CSV table of C-alpha atoms and ligand atoms in Angstrom, one decimal:
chain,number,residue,atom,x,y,z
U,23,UNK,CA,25.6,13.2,61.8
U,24,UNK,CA,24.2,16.1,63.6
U,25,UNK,CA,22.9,15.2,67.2
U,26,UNK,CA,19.9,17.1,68.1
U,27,UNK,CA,20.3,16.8,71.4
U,28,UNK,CA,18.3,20.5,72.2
U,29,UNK,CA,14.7,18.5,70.7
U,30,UNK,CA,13.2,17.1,73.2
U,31,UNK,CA,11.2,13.8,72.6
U,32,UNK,CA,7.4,14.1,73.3
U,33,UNK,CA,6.4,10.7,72.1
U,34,UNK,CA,5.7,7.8,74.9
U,35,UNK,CA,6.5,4.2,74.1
U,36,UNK,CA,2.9,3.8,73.9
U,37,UNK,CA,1.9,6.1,71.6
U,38,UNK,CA,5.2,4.9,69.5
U,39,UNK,CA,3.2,1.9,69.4
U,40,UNK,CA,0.3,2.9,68.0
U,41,UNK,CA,2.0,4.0,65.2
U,42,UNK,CA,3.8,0.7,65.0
U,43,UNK,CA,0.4,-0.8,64.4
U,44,UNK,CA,-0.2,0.8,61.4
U,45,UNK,CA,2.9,-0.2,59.5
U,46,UNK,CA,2.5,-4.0,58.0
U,47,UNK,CA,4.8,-6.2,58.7
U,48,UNK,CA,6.2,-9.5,57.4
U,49,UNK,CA,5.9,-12.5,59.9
U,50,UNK,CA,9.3,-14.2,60.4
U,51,UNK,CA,10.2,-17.0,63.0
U,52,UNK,CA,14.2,-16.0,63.5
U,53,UNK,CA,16.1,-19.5,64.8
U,54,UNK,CA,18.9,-21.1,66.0
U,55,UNK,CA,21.2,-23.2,67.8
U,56,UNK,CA,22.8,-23.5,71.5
U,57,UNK,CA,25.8,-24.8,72.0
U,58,UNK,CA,24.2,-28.5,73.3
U,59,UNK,CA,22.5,-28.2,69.0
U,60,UNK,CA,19.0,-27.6,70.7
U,61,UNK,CA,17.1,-25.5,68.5
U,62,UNK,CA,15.7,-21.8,69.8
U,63,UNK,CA,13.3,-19.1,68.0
U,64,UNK,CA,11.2,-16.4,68.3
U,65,UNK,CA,8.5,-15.0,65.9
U,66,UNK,CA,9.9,-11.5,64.7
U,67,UNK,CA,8.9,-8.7,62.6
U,68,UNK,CA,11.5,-6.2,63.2
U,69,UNK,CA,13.6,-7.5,59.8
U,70,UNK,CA,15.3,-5.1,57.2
U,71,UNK,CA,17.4,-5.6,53.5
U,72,UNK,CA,20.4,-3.5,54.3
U,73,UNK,CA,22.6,-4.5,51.6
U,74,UNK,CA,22.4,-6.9,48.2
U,75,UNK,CA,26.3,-6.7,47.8
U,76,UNK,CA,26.9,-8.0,50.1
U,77,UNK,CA,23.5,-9.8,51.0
U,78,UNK,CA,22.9,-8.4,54.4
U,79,UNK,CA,19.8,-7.9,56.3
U,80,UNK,CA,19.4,-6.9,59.6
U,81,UNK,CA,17.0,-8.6,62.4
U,82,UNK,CA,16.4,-6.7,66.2
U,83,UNK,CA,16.5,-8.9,68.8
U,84,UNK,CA,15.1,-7.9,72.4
U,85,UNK,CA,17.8,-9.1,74.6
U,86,UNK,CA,15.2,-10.1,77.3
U,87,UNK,CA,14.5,-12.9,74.7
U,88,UNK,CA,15.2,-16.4,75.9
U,89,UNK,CA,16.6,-17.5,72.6
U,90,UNK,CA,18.9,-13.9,72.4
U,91,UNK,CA,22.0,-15.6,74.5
U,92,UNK,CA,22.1,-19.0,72.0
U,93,UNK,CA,21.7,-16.6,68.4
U,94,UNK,CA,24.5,-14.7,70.0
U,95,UNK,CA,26.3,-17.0,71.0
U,96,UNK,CA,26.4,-19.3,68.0
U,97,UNK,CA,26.8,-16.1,65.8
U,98,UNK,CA,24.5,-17.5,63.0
U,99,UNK,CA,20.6,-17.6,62.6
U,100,UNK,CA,17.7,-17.9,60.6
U,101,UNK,CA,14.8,-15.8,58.6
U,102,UNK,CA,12.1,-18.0,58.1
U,103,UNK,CA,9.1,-15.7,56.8
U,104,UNK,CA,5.8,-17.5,57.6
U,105,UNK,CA,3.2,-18.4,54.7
U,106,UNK,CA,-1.0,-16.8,54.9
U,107,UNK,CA,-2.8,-19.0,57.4
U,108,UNK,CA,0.5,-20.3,59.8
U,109,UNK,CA,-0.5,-18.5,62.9
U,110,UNK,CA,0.0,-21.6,65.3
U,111,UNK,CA,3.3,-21.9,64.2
U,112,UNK,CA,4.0,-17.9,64.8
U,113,UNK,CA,2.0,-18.4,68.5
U,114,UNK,CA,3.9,-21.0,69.1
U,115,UNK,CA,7.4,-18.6,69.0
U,116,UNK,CA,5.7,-16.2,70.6
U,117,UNK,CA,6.3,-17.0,74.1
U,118,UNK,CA,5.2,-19.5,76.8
U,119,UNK,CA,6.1,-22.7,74.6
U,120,UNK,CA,9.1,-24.8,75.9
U,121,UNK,CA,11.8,-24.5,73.5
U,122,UNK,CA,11.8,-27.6,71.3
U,123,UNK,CA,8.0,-28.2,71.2
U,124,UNK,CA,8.1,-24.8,69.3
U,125,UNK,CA,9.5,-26.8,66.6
U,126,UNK,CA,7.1,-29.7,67.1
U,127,UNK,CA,5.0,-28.6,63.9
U,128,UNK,CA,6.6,-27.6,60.5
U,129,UNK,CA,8.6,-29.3,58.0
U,130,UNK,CA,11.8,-27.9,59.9
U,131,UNK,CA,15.8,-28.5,58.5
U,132,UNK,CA,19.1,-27.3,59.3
U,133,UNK,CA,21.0,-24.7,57.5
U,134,UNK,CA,24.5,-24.6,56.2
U,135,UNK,CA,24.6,-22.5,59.2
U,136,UNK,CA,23.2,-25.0,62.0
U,137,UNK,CA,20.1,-22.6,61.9
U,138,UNK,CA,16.7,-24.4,61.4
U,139,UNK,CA,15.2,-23.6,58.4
U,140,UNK,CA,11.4,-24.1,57.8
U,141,UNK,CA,11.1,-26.1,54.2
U,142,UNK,CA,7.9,-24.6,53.1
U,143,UNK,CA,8.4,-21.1,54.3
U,144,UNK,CA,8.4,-17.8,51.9
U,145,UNK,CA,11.7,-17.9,51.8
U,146,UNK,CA,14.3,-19.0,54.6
U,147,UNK,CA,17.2,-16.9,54.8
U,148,UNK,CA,20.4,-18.6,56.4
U,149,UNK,CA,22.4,-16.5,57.9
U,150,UNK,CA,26.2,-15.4,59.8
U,151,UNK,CA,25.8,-13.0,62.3
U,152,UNK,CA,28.7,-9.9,61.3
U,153,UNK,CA,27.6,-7.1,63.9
U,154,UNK,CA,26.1,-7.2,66.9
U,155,UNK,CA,24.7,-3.2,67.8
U,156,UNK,CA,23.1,-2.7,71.1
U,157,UNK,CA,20.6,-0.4,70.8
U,158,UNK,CA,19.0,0.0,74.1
U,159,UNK,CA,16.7,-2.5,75.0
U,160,UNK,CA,17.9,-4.5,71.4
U,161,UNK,CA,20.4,-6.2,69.9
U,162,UNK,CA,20.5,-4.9,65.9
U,163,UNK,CA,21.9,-8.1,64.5
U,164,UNK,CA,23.4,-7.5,61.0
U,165,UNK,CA,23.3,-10.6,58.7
U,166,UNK,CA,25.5,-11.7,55.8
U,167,UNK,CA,23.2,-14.1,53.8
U,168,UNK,CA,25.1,-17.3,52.9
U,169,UNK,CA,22.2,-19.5,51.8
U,170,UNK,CA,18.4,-19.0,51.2
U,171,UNK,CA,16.1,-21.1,50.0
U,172,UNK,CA,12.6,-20.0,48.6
U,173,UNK,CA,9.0,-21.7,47.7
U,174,UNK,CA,6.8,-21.1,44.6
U,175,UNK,CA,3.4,-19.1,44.9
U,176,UNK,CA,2.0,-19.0,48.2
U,177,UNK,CA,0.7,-15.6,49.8
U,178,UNK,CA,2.2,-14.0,53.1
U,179,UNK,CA,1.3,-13.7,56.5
U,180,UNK,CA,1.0,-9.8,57.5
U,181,UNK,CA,0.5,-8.4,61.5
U,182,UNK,CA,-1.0,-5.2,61.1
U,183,UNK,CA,-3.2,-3.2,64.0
U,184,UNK,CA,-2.3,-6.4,66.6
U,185,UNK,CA,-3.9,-8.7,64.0
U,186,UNK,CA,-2.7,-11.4,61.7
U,187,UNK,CA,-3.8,-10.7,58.4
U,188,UNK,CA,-3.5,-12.4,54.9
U,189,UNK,CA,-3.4,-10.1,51.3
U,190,UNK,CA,-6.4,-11.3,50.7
U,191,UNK,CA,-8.3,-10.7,53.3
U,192,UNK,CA,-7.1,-7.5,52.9
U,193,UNK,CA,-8.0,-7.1,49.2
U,194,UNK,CA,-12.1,-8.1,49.9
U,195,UNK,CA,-12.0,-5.8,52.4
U,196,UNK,CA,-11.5,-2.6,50.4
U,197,UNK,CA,-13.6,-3.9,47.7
L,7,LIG,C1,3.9,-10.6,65.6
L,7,LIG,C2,5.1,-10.5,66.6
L,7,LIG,C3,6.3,-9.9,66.2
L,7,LIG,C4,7.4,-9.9,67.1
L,7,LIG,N1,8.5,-9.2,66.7
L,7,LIG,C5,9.6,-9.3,67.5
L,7,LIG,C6,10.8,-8.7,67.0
L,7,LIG,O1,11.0,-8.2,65.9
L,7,LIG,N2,11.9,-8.8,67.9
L,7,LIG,C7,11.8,-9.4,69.1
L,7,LIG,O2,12.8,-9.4,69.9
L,7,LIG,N3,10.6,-9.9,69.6
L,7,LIG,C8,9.6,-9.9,68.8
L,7,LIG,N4,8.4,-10.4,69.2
L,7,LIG,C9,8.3,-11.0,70.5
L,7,LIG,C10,9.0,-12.3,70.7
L,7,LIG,O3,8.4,-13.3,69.7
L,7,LIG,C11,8.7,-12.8,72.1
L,7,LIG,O4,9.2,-11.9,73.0
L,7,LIG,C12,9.5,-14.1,72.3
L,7,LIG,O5,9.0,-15.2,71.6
L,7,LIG,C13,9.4,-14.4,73.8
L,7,LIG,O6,10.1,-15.6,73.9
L,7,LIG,P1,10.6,-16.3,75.2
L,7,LIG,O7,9.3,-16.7,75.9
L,7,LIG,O8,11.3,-17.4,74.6
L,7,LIG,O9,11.4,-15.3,75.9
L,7,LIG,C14,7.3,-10.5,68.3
L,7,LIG,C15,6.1,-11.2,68.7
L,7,LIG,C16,5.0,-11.2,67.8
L,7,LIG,C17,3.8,-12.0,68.2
């Protein structure tokens, strides 16, 4: 890797995020558990396939984040990605909820992990957390798959432009 330490960045966190609005994104609720087994999570976007063998996927994790001390510390978590037409259970993990009353809607279970895995969601990814790489204000959390469990049919939830938006919507749209 070449550092190009001699080019100058010209684009302001604001403008970054601009363009971040015009990339869709899958809607997750990331989970876990403190060491007293009360349950954290925060909704979460920034989610990645790195590798199928092994299964690892990488989640960043703001370390501002109230739930970023308890995923570390128990080194495991969970991708839930959220089905069309769940966005009270995203706002709920959004911020401002007490912790447990996040999980006061959804057919919620635990993992082999310990994480909380939502039973109806896309597809629930339970997770061991391998690598830990601070990246500023971030923690890149690299994630070896050791369970998953997925649901038939169903559409997902997208957030695209600061909106939630479903596939479908989407489709009548352009038509
Ligand atoms: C659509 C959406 C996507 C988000 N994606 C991320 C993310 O990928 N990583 C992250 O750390 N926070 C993300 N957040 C922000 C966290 O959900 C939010 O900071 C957190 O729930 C605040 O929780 P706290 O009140 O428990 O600290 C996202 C929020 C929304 C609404």
């Amino acid at each position: 890797l070449t550092l190009q330490t001699d080019i100058q960045p010209s684009v302001a966190p604001e403008r970054f995020r601009d363009g971040m609005r015009r990339v869709a994104a899958a809607c997750a609720i990331i989970t876990a558990r403190d060491e007293d087994g009360q349950r954290v999570g925060l909704a979460a976007t920034a989610i990645c396939s790195v590798t199928a063998d092994p299964p690892r996927l990488l989640v960043c994790v703001n370390r501002s984040v109230s739930a970023h001390p308890a995923i570390v510390a128990a080194g495991a978590l969970g991708v839930n990605i959220i089905p069309d037409g769940q966005h009270n259970l995203i706002q709920r993990f959004s911020g401002g909820t007490p912790r447990e009353e996040r999980f006061a809607i959804g057919p919620w279970r635990t993992g082999v992990s310990g994480a909380p895995i939502l039973a109806d969601a896309l597809v629930a990814f339970d997770c061991r957390i391998v690598e830990a790489i601070a990246a500023s204000t971030h923690d890149i959390l690299l994630c070896e798959v050791i369970d998953l469990v997925t649901t038939e049919g169903g559409d997902p939830m997208l957030y695209f432009d600061g909106a939630f938006r479903s596939l479908t919507a989407a489709a009548g749209q352009s038509q």
